[in-house]
PDB file of C-alpha atoms in Angstrom:
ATOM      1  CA  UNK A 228     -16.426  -1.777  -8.479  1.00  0.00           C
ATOM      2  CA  UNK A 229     -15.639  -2.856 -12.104  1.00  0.00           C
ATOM      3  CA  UNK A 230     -13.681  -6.170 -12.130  1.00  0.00           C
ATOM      4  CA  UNK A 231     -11.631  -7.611 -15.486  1.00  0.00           C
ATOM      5  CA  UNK A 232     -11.745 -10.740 -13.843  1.00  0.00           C
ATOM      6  CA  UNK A 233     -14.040 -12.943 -12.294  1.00  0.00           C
ATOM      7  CA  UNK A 234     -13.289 -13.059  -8.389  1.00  0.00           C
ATOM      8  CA  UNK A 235     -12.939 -16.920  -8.472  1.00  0.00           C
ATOM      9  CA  UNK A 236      -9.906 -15.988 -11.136  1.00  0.00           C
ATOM     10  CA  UNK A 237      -7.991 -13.165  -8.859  1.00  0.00           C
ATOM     11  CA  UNK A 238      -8.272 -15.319  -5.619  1.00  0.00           C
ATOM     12  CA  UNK A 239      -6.823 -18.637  -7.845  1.00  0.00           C
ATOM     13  CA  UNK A 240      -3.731 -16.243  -9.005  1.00  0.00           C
ATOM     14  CA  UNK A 241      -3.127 -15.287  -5.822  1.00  0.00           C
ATOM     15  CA  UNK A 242      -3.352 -18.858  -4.173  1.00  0.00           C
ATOM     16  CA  UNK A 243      -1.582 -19.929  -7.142  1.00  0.00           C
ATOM     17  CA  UNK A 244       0.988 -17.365  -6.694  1.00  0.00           C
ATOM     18  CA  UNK A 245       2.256 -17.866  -3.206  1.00  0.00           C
ATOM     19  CA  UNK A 246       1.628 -21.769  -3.688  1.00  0.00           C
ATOM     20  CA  UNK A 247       4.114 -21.819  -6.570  1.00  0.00           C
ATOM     21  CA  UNK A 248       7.104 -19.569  -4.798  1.00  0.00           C
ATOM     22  CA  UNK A 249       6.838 -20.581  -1.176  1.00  0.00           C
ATOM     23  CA  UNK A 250       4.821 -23.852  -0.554  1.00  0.00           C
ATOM     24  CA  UNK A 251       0.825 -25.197  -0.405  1.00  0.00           C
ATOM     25  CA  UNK A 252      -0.853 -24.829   2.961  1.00  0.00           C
ATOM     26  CA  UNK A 253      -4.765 -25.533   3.782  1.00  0.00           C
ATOM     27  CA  UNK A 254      -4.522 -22.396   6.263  1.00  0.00           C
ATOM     28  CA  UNK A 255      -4.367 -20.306   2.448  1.00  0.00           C
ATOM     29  CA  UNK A 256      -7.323 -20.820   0.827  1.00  0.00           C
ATOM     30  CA  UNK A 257      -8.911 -20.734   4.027  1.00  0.00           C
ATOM     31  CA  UNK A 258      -7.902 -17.263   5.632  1.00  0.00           C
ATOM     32  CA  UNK A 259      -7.896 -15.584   1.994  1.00  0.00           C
ATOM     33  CA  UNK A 260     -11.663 -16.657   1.599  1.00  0.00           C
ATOM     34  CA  UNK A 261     -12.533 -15.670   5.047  1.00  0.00           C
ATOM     35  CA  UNK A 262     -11.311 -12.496   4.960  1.00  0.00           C
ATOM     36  CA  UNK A 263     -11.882 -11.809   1.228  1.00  0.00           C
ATOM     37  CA  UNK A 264     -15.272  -9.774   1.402  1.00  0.00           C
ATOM     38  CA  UNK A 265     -13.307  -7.056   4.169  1.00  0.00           C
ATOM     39  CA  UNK A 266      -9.984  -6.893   1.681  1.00  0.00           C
ATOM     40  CA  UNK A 267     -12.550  -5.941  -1.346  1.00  0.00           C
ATOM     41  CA  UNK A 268     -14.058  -3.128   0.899  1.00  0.00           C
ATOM     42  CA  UNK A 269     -10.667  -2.077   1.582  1.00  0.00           C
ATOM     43  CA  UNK A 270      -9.894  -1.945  -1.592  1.00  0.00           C
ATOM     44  CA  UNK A 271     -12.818  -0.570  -3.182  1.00  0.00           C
ATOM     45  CA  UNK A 272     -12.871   2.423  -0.889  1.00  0.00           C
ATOM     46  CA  UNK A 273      -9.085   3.325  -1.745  1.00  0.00           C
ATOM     47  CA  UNK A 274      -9.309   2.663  -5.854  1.00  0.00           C
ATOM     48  CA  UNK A 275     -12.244   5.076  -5.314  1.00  0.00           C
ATOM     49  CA  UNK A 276     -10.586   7.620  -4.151  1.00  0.00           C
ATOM     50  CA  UNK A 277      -7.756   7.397  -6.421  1.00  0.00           C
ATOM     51  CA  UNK A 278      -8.177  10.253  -9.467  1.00  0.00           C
ATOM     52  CA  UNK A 279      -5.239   7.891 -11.715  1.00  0.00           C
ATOM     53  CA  UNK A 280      -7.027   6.890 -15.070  1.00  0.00           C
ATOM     54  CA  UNK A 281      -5.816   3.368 -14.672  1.00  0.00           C
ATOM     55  CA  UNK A 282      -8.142   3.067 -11.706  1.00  0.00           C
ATOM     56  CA  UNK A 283     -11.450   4.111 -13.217  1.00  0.00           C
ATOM     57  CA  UNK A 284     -13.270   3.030 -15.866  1.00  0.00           C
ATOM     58  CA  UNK A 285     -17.145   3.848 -17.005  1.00  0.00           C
ATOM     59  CA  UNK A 286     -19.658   1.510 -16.474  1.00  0.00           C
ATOM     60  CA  UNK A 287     -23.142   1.202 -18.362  1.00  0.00           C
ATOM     61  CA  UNK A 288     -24.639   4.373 -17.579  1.00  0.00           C
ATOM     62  CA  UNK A 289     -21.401   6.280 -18.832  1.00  0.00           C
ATOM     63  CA  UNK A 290     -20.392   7.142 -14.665  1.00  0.00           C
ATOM     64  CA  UNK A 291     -16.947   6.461 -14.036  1.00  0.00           C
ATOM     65  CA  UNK A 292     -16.654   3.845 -11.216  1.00  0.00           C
ATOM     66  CA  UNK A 293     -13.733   1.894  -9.768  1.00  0.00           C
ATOM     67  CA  UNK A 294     -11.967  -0.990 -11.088  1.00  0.00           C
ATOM     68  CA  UNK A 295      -9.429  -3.866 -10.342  1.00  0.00           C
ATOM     69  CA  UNK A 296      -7.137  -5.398 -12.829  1.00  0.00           C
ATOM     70  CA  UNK A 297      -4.750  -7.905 -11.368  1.00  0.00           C
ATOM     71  CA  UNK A 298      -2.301  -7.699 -14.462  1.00  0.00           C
ATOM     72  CA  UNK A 299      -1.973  -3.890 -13.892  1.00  0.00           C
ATOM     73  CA  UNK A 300       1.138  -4.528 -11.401  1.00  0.00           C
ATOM     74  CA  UNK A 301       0.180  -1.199  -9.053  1.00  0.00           C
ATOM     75  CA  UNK A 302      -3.779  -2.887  -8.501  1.00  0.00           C
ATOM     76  CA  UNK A 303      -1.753  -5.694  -7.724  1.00  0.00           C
ATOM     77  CA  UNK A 304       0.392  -4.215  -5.088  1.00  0.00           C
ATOM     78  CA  UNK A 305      -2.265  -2.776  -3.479  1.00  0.00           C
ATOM     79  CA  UNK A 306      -4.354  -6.206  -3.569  1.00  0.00           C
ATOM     80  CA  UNK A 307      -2.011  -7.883  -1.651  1.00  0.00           C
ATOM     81  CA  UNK A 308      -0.967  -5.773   0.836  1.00  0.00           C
ATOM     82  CA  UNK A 309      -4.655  -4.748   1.837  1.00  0.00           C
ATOM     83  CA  UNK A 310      -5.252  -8.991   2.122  1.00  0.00           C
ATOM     84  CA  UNK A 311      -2.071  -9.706   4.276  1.00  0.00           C
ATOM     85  CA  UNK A 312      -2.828  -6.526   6.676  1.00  0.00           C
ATOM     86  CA  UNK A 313      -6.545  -7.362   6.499  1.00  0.00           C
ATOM     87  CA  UNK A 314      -5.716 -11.016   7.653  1.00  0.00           C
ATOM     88  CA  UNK A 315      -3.057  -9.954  10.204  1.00  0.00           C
ATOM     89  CA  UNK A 316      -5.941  -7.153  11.796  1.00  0.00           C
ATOM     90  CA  UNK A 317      -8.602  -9.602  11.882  1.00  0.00           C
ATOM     91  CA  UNK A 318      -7.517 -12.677  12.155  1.00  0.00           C
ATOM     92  CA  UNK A 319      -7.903 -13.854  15.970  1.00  0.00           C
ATOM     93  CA  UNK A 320      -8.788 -17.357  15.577  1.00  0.00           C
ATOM     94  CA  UNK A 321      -5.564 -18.537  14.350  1.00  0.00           C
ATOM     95  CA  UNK A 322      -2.593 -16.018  14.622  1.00  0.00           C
ATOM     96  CA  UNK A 323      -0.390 -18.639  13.868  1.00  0.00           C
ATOM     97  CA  UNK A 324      -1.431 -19.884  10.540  1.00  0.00           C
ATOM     98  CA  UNK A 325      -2.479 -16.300   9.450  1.00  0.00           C
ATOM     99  CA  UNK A 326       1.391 -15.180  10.264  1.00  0.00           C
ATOM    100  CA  UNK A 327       2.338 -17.390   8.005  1.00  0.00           C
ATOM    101  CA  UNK A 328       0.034 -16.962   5.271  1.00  0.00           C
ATOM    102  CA  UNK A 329       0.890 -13.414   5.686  1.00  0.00           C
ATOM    103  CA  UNK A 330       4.274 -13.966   5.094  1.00  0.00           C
ATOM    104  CA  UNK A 331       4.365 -15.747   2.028  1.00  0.00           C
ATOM    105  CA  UNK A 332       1.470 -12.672   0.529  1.00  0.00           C
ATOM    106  CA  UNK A 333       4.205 -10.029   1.694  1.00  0.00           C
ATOM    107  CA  UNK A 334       7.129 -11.879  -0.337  1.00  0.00           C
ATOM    108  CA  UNK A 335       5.214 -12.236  -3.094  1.00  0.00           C
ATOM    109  CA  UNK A 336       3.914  -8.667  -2.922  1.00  0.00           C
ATOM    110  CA  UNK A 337       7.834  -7.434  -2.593  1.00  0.00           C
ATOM    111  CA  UNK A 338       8.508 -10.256  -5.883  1.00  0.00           C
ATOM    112  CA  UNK A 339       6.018  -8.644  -8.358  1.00  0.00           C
ATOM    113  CA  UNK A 340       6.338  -4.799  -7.091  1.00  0.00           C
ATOM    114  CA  UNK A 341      10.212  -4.743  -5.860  1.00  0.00           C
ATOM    115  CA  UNK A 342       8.505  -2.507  -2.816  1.00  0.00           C
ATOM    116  CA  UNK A 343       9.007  -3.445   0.857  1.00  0.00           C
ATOM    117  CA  UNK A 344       5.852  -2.551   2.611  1.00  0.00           C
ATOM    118  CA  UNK A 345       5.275  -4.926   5.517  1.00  0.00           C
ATOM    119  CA  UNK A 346       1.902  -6.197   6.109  1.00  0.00           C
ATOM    120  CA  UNK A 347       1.836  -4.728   9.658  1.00  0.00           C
ATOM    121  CA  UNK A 348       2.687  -1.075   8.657  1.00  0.00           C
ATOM    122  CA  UNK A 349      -0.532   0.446   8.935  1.00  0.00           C
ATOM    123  CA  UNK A 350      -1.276   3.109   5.629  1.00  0.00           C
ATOM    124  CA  UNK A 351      -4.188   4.616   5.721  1.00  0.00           C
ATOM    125  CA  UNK A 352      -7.530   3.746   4.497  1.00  0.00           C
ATOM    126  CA  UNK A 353      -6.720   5.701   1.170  1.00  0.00           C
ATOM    127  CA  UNK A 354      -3.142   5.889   0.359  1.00  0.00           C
ATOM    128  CA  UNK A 355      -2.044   5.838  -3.585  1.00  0.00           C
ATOM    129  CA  UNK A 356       1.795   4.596  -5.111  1.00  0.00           C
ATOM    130  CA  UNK A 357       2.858   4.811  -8.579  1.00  0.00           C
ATOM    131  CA  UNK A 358       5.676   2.660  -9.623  1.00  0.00           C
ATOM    132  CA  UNK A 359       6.666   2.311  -6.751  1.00  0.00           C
ATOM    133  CA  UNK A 360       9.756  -0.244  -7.215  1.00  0.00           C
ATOM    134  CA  UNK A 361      12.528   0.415  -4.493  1.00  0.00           C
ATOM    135  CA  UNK A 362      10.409   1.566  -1.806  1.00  0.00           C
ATOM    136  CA  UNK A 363      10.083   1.043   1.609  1.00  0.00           C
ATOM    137  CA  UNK A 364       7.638   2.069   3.914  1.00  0.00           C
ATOM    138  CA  UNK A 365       8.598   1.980   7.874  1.00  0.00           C
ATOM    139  CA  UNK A 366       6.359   2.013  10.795  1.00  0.00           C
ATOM    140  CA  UNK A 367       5.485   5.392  10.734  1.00  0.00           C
ATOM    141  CA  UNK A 368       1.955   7.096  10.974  1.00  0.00           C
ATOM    142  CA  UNK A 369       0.509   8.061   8.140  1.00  0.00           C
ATOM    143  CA  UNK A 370      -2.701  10.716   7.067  1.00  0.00           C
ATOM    144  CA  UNK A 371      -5.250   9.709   4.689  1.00  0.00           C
ATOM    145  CA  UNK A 372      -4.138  10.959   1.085  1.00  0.00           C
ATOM    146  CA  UNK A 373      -0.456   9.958   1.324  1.00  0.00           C
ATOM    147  CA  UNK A 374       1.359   8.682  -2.146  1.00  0.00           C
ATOM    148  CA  UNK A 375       4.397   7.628  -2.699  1.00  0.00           C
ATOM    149  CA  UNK A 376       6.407   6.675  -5.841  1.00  0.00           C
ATOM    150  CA  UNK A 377       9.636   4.668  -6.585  1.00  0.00           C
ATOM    151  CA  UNK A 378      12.654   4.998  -4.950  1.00  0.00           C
ATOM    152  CA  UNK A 379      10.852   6.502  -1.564  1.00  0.00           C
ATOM    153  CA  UNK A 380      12.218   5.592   2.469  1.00  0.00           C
ATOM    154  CA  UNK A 381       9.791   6.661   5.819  1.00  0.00           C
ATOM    155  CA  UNK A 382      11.968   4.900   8.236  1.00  0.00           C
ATOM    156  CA  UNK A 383      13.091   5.191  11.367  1.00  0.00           C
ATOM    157  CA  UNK A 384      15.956   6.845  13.577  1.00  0.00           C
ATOM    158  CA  UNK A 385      16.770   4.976  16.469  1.00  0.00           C
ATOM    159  CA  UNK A 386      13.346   3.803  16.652  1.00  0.00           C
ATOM    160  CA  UNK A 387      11.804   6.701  15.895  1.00  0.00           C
ATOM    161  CA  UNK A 388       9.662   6.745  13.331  1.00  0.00           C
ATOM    162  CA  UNK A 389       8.019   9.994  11.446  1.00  0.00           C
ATOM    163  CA  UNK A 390       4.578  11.854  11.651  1.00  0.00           C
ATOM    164  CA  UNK A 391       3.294  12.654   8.617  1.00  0.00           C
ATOM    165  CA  UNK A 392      -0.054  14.211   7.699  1.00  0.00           C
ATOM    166  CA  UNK A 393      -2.602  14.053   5.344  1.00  0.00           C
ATOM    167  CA  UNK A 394      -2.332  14.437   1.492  1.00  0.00           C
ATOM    168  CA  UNK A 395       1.434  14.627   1.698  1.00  0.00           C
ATOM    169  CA  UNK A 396       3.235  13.633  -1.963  1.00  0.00           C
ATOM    170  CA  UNK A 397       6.563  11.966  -1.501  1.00  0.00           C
ATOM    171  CA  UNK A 398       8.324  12.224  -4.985  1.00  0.00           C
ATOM    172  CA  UNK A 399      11.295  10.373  -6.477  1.00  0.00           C
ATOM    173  CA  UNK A 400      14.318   9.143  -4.172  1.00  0.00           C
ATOM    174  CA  UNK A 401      12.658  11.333  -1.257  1.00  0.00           C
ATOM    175  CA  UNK A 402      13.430   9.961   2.268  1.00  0.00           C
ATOM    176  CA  UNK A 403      11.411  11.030   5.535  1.00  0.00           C
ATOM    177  CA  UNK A 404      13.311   9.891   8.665  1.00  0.00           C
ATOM    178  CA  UNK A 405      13.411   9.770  12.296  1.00  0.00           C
ATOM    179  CA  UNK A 406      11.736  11.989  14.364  1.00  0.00           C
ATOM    180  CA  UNK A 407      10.065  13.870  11.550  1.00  0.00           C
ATOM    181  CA  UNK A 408       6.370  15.812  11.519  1.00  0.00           C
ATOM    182  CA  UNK A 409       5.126  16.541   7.938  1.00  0.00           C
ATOM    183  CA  UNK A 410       2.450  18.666   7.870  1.00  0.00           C
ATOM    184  CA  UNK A 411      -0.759  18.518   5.707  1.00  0.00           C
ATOM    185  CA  UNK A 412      -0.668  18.509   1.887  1.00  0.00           C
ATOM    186  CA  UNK A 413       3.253  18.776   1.327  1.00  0.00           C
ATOM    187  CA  UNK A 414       5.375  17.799  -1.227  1.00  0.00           C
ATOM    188  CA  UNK A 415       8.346  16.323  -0.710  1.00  0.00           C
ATOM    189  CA  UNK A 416      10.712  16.933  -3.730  1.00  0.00           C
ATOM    190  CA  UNK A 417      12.764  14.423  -5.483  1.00  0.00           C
ATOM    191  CA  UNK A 418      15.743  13.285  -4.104  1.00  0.00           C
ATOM    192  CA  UNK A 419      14.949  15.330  -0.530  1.00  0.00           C
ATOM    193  CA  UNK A 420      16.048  13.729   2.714  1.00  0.00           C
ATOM    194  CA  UNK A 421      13.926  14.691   5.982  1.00  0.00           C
ATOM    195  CA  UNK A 422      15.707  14.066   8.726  1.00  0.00           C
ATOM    196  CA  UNK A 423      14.416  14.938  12.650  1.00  0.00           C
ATOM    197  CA  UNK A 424      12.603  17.988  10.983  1.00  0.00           C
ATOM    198  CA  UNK A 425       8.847  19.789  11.483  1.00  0.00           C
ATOM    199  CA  UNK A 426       7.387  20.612   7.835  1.00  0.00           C
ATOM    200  CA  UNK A 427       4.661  23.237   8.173  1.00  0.00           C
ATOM    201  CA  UNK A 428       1.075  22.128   6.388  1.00  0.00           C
ATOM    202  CA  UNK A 429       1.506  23.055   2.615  1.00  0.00           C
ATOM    203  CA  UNK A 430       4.981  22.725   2.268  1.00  0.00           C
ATOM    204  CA  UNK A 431       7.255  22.068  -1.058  1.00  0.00           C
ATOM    205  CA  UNK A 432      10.583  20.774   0.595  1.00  0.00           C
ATOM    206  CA  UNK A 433      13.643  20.248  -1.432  1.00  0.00           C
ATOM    207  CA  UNK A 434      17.253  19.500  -0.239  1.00  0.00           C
ATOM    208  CA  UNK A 435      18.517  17.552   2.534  1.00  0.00           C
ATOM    209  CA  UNK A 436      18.899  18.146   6.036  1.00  0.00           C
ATOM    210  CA  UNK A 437      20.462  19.953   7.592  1.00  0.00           C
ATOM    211  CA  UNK A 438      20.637  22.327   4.510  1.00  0.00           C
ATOM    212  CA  UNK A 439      16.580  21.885   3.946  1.00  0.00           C
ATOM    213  CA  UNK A 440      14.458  23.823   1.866  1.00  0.00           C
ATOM    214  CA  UNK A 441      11.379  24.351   3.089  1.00  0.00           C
ATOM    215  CA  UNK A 442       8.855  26.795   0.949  1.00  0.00           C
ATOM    216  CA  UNK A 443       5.094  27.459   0.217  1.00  0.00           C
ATOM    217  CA  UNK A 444       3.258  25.126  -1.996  1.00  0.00           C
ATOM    218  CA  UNK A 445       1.031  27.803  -3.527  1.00  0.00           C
TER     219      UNK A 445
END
């Protein structure tokens, strides 16, 4: 992977970050380092498999090869919610102080991107978002391939939280809720609501429950 910045710079933004809006603990440094070499194989794999021109760029022998800016807001995102679930999955040592360095990544995370996506919420191990400001992501499972962009809600109805399948697009203002099964590579159109519904596998759906519409994607 292709980095603008040296790795001693992104994890001193970060540190400096979180040390600036919440407060300075030892446990920080420490857990971020530890964990730092997983969090870059997390990441690597999904900027890899992510076709967006802002997550590419061509390295000396002219092949086109991942890369990490930590000024482009979106890497950003993605940075620090693959180190604070990273940390939170692997961290068995100390729970305690990796909770709370957890915390403070996740409030930064929902400072620079305006996106609520909890640190335990488990996305897949490639998922892509585009501006995705005024998001939230739930508890729900999700297939390798999802994407989301601003303004999206998977949450939950009375605890209940949707299924949703692989390469399925959730455009603009689109909500998936409750007991909920979204097939394989559908689209969810702007501004649908999902509620308590089964979406069949290559699905466009537009509308809101319980007046859903629910057509082929090819």
């Amino acid at each position: 992977m292709i980095y603008r910045f040296p790795l001693r710079d992104v994890k001193d933004m970060l540190l400096n970050q979180i040390g600036n809006n919440f407060f300075k603990s030892i446990d920080d440094e420490r857990l971020i380092t530890k964990h730092m070499e997983r969090t870059l194989e997390r990441l690597e794999r999904n900027i890899s498999a992510n076709d967006n021109k802002y997550y590419w760029r061509l390295n000396a022998a002219g092949e086109r090869e991942a890369y990490f800016d930590p000024l482009h807001t979106c890497h950003w995102m993605l940075f620090l919610y693959l180190t604070a679930n990273t940390i939170f999955r692997e961290e068995k040592e100390n729970p305690t102080a990796a909770r709370i360095v957890c915390d403070k990544i996740y409030g930064q995370m929902k400072t620079v991107s305006g996106c609520d996506l909890y640190y335990e919420v488990e996305l897949p191990e490639t998922f892509t978002f585009d501006h995705p400001t005024g998001s939230f992501m739930g508890r729900a499972t999700y297939g390798d391939g999802f994407s989301f962009t601003q303004g999206c809600t998977v949450g939950n109805i009375n605890e209940v939280y949707p299924v949703i399948g692989r390469d399925v697009q959730m455009c603009t203002g689109s909500k998936v809720l409750g007991n909920s099964h979204i097939g394989d590579g559908c689209l969810i159109g702007e501004g649908a609501v999902v509620r308590d519904e089964d979406v069949p596998a290559g699905s466009v759906v537009y509308g809101k429950t319980p007046n859903l519409k629910i057509m082929p994607r090819n």
